[in-house]
Coordinates of C-alpha atoms and ligand atoms in Angstrom, one line a residue:
X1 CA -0.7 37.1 -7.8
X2 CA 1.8 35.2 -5.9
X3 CA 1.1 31.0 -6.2
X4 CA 1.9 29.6 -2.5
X5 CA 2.1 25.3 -2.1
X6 CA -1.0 23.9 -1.4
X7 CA -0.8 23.2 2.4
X8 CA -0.1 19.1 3.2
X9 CA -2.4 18.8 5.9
X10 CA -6.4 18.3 6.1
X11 CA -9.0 20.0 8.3
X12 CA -11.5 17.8 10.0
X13 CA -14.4 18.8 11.3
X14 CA -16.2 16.6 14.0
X15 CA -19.8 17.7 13.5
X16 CA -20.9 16.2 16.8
X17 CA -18.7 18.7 18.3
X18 CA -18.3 21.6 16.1
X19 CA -14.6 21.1 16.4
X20 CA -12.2 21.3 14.0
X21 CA -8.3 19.9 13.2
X22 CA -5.5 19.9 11.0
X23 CA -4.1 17.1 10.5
X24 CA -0.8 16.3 8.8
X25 CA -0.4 14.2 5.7
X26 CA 3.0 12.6 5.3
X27 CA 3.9 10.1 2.4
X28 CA 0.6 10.3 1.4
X29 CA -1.2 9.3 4.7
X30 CA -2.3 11.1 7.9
X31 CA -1.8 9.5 11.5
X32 CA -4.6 7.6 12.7
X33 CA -3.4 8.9 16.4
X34 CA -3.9 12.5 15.2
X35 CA -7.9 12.1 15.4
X36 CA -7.5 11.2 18.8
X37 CA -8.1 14.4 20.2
X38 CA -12.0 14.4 18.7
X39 CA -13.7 13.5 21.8
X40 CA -17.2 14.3 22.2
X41 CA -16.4 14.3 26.6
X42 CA -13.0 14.6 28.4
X43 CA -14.2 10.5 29.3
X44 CA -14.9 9.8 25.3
X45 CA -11.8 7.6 24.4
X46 CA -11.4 9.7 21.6
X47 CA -11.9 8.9 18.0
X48 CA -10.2 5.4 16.2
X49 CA -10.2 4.8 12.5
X50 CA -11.7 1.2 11.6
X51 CA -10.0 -0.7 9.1
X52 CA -10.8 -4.6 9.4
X53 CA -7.8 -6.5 6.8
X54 CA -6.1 -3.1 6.8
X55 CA -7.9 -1.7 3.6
X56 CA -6.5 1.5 4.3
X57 CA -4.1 1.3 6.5
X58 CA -0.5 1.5 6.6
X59 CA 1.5 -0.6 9.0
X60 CA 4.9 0.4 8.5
X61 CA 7.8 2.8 6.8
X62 CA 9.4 0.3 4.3
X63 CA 12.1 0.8 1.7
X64 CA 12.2 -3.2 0.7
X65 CA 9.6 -3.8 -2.2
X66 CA 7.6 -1.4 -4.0
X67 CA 4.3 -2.2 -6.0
X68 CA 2.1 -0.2 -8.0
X69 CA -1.0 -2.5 -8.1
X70 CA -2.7 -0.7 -10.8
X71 CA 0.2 -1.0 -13.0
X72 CA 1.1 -4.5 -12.0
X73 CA 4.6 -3.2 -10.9
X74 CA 7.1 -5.2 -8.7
X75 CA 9.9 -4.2 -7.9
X76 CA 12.5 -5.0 -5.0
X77 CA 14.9 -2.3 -3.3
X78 CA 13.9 -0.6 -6.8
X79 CA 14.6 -3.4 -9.0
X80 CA 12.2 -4.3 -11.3
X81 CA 11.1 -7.9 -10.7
X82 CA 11.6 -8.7 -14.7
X83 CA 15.2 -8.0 -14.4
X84 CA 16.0 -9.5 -11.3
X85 CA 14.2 -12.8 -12.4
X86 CA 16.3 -12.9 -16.1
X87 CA 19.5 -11.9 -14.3
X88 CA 20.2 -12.8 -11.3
X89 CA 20.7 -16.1 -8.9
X90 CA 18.0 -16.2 -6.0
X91 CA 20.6 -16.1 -3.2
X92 CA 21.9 -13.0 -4.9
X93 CA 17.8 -11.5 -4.8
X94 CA 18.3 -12.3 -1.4
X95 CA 21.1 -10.5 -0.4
X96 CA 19.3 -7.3 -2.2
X97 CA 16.2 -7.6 -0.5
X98 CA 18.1 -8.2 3.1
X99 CA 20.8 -5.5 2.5
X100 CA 19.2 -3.1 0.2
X101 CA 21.8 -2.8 -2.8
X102 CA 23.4 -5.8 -5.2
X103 CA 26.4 -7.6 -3.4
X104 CA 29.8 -6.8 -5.5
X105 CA 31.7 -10.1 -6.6
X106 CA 33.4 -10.4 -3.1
X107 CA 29.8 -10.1 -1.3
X108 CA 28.6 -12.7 -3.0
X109 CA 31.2 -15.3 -2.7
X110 CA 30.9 -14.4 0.8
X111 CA 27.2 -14.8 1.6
X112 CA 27.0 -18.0 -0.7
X113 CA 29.7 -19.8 1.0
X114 CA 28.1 -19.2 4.5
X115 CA 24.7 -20.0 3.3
X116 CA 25.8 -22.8 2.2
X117 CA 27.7 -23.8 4.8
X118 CA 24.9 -23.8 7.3
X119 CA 22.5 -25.9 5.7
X120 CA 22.8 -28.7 7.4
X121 CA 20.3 -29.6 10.8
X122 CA 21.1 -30.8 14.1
X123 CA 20.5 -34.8 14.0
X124 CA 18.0 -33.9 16.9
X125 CA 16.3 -32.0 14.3
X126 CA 16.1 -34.9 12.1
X127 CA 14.9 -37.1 15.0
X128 CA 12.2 -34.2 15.9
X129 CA 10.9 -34.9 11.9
X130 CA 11.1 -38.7 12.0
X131 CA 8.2 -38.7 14.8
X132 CA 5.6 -37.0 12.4
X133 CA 2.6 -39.2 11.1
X134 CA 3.6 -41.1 7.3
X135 CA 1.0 -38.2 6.1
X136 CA 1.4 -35.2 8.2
X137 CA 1.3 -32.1 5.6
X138 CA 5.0 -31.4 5.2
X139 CA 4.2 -27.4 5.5
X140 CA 2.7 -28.5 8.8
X141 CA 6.6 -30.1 9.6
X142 CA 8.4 -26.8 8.4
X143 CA 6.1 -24.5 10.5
X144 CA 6.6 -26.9 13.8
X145 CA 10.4 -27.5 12.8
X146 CA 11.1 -23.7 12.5
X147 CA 9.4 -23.1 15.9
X148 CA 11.6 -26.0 17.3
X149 CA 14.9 -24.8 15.8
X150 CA 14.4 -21.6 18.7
X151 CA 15.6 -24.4 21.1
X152 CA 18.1 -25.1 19.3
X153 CA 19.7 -21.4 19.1
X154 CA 18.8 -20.1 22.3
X155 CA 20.8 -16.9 21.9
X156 CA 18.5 -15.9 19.1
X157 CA 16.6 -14.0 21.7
X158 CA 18.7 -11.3 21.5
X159 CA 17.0 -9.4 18.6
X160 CA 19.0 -5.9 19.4
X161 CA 22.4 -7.0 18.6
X162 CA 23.0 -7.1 14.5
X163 CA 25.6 -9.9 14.4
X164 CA 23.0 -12.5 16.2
X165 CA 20.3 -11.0 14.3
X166 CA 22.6 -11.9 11.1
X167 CA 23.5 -15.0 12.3
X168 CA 19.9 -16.2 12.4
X169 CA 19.2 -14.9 9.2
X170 CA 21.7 -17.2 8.1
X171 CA 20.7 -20.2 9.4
X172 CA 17.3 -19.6 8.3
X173 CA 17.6 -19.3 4.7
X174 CA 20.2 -22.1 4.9
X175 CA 18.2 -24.8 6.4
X176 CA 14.8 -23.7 4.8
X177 CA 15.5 -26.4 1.9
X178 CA 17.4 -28.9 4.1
X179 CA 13.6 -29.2 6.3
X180 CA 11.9 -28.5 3.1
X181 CA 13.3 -31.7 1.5
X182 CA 13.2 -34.0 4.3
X183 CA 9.8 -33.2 5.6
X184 CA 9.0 -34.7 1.7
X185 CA 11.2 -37.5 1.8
X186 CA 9.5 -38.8 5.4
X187 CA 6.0 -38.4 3.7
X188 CA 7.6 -41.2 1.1
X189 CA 9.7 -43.4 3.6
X190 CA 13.2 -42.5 1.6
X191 CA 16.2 -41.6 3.6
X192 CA 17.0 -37.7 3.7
X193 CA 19.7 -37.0 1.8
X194 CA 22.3 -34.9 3.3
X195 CA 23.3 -31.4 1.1
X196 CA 25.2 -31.6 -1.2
X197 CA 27.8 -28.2 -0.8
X198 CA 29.1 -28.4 -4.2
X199 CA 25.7 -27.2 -6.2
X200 CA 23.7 -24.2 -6.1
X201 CA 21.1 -23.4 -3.6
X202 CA 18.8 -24.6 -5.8
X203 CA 20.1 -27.2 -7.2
X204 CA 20.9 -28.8 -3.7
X205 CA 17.6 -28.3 -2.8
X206 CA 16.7 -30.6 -6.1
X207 CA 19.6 -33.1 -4.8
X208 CA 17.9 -33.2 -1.3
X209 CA 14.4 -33.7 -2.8
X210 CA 15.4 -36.5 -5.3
X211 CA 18.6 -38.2 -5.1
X212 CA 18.3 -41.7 -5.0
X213 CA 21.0 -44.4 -5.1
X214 CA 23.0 -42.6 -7.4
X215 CA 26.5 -41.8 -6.1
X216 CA 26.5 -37.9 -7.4
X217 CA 23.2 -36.0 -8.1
X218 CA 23.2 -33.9 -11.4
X219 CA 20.2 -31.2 -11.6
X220 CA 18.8 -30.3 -15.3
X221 CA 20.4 -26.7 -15.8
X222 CA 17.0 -25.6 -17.0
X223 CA 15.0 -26.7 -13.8
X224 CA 17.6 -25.7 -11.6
X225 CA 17.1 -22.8 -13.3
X226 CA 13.3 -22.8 -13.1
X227 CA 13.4 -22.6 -9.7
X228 CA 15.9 -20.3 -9.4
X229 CA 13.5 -18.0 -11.1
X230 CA 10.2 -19.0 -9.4
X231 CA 12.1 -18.3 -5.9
X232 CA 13.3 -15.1 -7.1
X233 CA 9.8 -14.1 -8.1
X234 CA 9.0 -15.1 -4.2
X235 CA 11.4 -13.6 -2.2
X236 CA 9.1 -11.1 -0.8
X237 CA 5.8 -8.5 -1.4
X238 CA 5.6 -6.3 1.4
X239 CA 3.2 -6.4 3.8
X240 CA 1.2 -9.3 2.6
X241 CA -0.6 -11.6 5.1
X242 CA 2.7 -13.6 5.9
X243 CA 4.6 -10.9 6.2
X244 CA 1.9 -8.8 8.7
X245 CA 1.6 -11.8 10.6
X246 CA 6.1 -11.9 11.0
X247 CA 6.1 -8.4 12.1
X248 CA 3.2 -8.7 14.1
X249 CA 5.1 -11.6 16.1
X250 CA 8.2 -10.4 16.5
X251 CA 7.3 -6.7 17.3
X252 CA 6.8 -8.7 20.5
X253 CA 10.9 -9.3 20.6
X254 CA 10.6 -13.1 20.4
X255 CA 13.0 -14.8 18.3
X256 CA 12.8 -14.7 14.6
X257 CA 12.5 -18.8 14.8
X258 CA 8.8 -18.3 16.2
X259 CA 7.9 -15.4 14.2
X260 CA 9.2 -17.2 11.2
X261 CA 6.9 -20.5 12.2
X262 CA 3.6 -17.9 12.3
X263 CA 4.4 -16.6 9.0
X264 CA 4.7 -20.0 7.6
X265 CA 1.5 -20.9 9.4
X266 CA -0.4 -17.8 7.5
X267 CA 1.2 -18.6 4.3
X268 CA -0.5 -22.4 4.8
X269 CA -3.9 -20.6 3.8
X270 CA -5.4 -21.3 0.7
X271 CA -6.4 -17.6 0.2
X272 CA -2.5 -16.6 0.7
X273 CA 0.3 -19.5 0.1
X274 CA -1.9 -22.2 0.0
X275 CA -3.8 -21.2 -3.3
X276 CA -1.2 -22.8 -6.1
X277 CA -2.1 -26.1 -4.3
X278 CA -5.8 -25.0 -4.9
X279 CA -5.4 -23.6 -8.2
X280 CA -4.3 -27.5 -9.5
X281 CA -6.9 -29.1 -7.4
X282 CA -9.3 -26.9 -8.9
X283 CA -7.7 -27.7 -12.6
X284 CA -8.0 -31.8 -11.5
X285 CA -11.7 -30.9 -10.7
X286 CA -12.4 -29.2 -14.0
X287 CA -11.0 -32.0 -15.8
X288 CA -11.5 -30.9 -19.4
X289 CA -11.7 -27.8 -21.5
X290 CA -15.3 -28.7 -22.1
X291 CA -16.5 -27.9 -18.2
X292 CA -15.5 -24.7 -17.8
X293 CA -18.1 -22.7 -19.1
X294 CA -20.0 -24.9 -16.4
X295 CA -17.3 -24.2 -13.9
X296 CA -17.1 -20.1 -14.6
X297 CA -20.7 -20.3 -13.9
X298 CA -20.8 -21.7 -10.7
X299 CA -18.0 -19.1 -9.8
X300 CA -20.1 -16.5 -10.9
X301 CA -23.2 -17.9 -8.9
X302 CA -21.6 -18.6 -6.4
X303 CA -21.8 -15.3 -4.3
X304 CA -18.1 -15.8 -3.8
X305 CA -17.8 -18.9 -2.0
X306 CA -16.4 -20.6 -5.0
X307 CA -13.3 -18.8 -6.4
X308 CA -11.3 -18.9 -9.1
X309 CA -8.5 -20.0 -7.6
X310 CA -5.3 -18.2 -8.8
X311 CA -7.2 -15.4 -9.6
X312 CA -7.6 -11.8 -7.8
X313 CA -5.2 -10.3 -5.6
X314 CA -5.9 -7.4 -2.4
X315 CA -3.1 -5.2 -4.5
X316 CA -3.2 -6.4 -8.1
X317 CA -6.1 -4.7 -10.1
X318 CA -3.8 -5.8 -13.0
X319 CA -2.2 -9.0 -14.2
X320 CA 0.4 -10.0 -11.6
X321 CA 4.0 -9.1 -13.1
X322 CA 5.2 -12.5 -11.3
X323 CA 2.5 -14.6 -13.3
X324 CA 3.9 -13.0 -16.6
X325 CA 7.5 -14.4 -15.8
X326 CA 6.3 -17.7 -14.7
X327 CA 3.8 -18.3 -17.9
X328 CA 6.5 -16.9 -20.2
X329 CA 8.9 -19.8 -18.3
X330 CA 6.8 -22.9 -18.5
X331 CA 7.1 -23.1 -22.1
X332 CA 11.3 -23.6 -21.6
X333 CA 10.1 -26.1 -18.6
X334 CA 7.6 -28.5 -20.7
X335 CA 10.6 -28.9 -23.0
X336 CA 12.4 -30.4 -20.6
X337 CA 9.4 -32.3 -18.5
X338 CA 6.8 -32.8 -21.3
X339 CA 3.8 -30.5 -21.0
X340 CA 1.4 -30.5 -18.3
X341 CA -1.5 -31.4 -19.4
X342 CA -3.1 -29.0 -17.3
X343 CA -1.5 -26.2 -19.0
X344 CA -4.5 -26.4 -21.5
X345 CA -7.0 -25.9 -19.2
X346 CA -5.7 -23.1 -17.4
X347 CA -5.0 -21.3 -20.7
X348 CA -8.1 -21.8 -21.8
X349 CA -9.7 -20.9 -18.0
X350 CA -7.3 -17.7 -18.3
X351 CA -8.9 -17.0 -21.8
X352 CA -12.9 -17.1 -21.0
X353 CA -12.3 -15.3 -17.6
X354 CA -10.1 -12.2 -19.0
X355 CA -13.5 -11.7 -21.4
X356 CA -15.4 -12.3 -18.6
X357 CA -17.6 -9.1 -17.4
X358 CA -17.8 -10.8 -13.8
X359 CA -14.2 -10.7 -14.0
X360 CA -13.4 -7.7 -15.6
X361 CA -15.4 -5.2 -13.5
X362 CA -13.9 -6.5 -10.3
X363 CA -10.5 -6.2 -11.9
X364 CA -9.5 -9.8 -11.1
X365 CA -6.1 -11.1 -13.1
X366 CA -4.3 -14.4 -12.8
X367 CA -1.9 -14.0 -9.8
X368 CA 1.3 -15.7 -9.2
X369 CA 0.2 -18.5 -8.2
X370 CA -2.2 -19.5 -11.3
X371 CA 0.7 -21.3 -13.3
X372 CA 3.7 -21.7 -10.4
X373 CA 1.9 -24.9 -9.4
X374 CA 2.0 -26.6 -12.8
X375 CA 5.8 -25.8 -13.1
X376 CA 5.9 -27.2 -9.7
X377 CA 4.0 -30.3 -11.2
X378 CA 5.5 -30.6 -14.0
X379 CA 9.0 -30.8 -12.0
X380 CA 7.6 -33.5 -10.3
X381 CA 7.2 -31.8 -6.8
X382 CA 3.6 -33.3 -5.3
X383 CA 1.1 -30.6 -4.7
X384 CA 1.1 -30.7 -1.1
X385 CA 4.7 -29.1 -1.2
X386 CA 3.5 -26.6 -3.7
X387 CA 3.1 -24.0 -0.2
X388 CA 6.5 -25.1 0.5
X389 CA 8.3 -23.8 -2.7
X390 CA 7.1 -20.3 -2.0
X391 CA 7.7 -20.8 2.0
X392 CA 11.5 -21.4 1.2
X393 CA 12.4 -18.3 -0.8
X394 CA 9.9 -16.1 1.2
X395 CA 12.0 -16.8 4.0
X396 CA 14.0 -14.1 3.2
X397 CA 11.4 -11.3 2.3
X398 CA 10.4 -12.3 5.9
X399 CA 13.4 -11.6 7.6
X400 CA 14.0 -8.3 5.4
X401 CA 11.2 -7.0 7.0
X402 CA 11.7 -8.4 10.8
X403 CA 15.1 -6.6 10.4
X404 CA 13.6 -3.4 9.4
X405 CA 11.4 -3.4 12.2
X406 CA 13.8 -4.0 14.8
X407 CA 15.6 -0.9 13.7
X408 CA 12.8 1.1 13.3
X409 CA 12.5 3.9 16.4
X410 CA 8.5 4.0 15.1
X411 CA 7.8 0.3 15.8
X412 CA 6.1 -1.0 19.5
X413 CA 4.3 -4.4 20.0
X414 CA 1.6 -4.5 17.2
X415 CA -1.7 -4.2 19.5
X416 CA -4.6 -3.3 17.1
X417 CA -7.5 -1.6 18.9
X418 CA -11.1 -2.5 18.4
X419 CA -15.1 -1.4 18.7
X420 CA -16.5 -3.4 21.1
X421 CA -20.6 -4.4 20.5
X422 CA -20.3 -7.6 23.1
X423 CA -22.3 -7.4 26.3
X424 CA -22.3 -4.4 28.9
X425 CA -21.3 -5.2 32.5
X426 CA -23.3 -7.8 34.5
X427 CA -23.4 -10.0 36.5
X428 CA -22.6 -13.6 37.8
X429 CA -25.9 -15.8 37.8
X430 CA -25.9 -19.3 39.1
X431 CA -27.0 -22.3 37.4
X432 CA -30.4 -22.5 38.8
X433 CA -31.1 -19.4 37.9
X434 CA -29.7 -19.3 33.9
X435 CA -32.0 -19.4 31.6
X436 CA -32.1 -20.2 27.7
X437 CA -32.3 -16.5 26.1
X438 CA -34.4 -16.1 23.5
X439 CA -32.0 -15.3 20.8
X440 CA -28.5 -17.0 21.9
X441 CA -25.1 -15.4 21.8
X442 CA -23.3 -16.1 18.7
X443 CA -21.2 -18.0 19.6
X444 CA -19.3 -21.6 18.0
X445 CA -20.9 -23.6 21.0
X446 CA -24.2 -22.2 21.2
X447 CA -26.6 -24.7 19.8
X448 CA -30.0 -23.0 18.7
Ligands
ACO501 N1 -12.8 -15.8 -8.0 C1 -14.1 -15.3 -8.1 N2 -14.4 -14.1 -7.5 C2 -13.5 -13.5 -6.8 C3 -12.2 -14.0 -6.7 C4 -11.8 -15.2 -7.4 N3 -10.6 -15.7 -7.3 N4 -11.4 -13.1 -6.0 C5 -12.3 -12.1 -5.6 N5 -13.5 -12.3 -6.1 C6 -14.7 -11.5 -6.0 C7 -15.3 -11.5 -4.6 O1 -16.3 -12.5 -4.5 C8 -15.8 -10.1 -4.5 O2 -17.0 -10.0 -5.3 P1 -18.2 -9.0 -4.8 O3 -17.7 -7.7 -4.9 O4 -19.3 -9.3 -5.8 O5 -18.5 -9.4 -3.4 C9 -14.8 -9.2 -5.2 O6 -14.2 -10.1 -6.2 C10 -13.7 -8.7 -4.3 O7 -13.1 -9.8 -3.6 P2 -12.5 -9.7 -2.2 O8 -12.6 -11.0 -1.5 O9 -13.2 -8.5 -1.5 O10 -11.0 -9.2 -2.5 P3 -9.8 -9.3 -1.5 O11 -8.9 -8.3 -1.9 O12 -10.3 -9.3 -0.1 O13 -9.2 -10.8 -1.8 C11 -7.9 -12.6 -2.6 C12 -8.1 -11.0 -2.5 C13 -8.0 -13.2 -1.2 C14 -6.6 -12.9 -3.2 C15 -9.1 -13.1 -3.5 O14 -9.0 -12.5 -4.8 C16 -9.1 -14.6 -3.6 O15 -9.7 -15.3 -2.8 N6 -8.5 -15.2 -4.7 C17 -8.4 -16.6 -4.8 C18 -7.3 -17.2 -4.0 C19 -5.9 -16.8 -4.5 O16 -5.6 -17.0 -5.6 N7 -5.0 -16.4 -3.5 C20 -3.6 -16.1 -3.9 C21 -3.4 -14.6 -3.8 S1 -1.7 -14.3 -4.2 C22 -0.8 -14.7 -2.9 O17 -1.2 -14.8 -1.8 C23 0.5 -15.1 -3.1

């Protein structure tokens, strides 16, 4: 009996019409175009998959960052995240994730030197950050000064030619902790302090965060360090909120400046970038070990309104490999810093929620942002720049991916389809003649 290769394909059947299809499967996935062709009239539009926060659906090709959510594998260009984070600089990450293989000695001399000699901003720029309110939310300033900095490189716009689209990558990851730092230092009335091009990217960005009067700034090996690590652990994860929202923008061929100001803007959300500021709120609100039996019950109550913030991810079914790094870190930070006080609680939190049956059946781990933000604290950064710190290495994750899908012959204007239930046609009626329906549109101004 000869054994022939299962066939790659599967057969459809539409059983409205009695037709039936083969469709292709490729990498694991079949074409949502391919079911076009089940129509039930030559009008019917033909039929669409449905897939509201892309469940099931993949967006793009990729060959950036590969994870295996089951196993709680990350890795990047096929570097596991573990040994990225213990061996290598962030701005060498970088150059990985951007250019797909490690940079030889000469490659990295190279990129570092013109990283970091772009980090400086226009004094317009600085002018343009100066006119912000004392308290404006300083990932509010990066998203608006990104956008702005479009103005600044108008030749940006030309997203088919490599050595502009390089050029912009460039600046970009150069000036993210130059308007990083200064957006903090308006929101407490100091003078931004200019970088300094003799330290690391890291450790500039520390400079530019805290230097006060004294004539050279020195950062602490092991929070220079730190942060090195926590930005390599950021640098990208596929096609994460952030990231959909930078491919969605650009695949519209505007300039990676605006893009890049959208995906900050989706990172801003507390369910995405925004949940290591929640996670310490949340541990300020707990207070004490004592309350959070009390608190895990009102999670659990909750219907899922009130979340354990820093826990669950869309991918991870499995502790996060990112939080792993990061808790095993802390301990070398609190040597330096003193401990976080916090750390006890969320230890503790961790503890009675990985025994948890709520938790356990719905497979929900601490992600990476459950102990980033008391590094962060402990490091002295205030928890509204928490969002920030993963904004300024996900810069370049971001403009891996716009990169990829500039090149990539697949790739139109992102245009999702959708099912329409609104109204059918009708027709204009005048004032006089309206009347209050019974049961009101939905609607955000319709007041019952
Ligand atoms: N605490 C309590 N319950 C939770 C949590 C949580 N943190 N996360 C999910 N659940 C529950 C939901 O209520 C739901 O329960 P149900 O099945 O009884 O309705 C179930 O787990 C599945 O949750 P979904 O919201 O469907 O999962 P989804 O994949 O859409 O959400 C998300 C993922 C947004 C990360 C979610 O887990 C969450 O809100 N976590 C807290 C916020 C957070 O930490 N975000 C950071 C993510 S990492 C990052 O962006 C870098």
């Amino acid at each position: 009996m000869s054994s022939s290769a299962p066939r790659q394909s599967v057969t459809v059947t539409d059983n409205r019409t009695g037709k039936t299809i083969e469709v292709p499967i490729q990498n694991g996935t079949i074409k949502a175009l391919d079911l076009r062709v089940l129509k039930t009239s030559p009008e019917d539009f033909g039929l669409m998959t449905y897939d509201p926060a892309f469940m099931n659906t993949a967006s793009c090709k990729s060959r950036i960052t590969f994870i295996d959510g089951d196993k709680g594998i990350l890795n990047y260009r096929g570097y596991p995240i573990q040994e990225l984070a213990e061996k290598t600089t962030y701005l060498e990450t970088a150059y990985l994730v951007l250019n797909g293989e490690l940079p030889t000695k000469q490659q990295q001399t190279d990129w570092v030197n013109d990283i970091t000699y772009h980090t400086m901003v226009h004094e317009n720029i600085k002018d343009l950050m100066t006119g912000f309110r004392y308290d404006a939310h300083p990932m509010g300033m990066l998203a608006s000064t990104v956008a702005a900095l479009s103005t600044f490189y108008p030749e940006a716009k030309a997203v088919h030619e490599p050595e502009t689209r390089r050029q912009q990558i460039v600046r970009l990851i150069a000036k993210m902790p130059t308007i990083a730092a200064f957006a903090y230092r308006h929101s407490i009335g100091f003078p931004y302090a200019h970088p300094d091009n003799d330290l690391s990217y890291c450790g500039n960005f520390l400079q530019m965060m805290y230097r006060a009067a004294e004539p050279k700034y020195v950062p602490n090996p092991v929070l220079e360090r730190a942060l090195e690590v926590l930005f390599i652990l950021h640098a990208d994860h596929e096609q994460n909120c952030s990231t959909n929202a930078m491919r969605a923008i650009a695949s519209s061929e505007v300039d990676p400046y605006c893009a890049a100001a959208g995906a900050i803007s989706a990172l801003y959300g507390p369910l995405h970038g925004g949940a290591n500021e929640a996670v310490l709120r949340m541990l300020f609100e707990i207070g004490s070990k004592a309350n959070i039996p009390a608190f895990i019950k009102s999670v659990k109550e909750s219907g899922g309104e009130t979340r354990l913030m820093g826990f669950g991810h869309r991918v991870y079914k499995n502790y996060d490999p990112r939080a792993k790094v990061i808790k095993g870190m802390a301990e070398k930070v609190f040597e330096v810093t003193g401990k976080n006080p916090l750390l006890d609680i969320a230890l503790e939190l961790e503890r009675i929620a990985l025994q948890d049956e709520y938790f356990l059946k719905r497979k929900l781990y601490p992600n990476v942002d459950f102990y980033s933000g008391l590094i962060y604290q402990a490091m002295k950064f205030p928890v509204d720049m928490f969002p920030v710190l993963f904004a300024i290495p996900r810069m370049s994750g971001w403009l891996a991916q716009w990169d990829e899908m500039i090149q990539d012959k697949e790739q139109k204007i992102a245009r999702p389809r959708q099912v329409y239930l609104g109204a059918s046609e009708r027709h204009f009626v005048p004032f006089e003649k309206r009347e209050v329906k019974a049961a009101p549109a939905e609607g955000v101004l319709t007041k019952v």
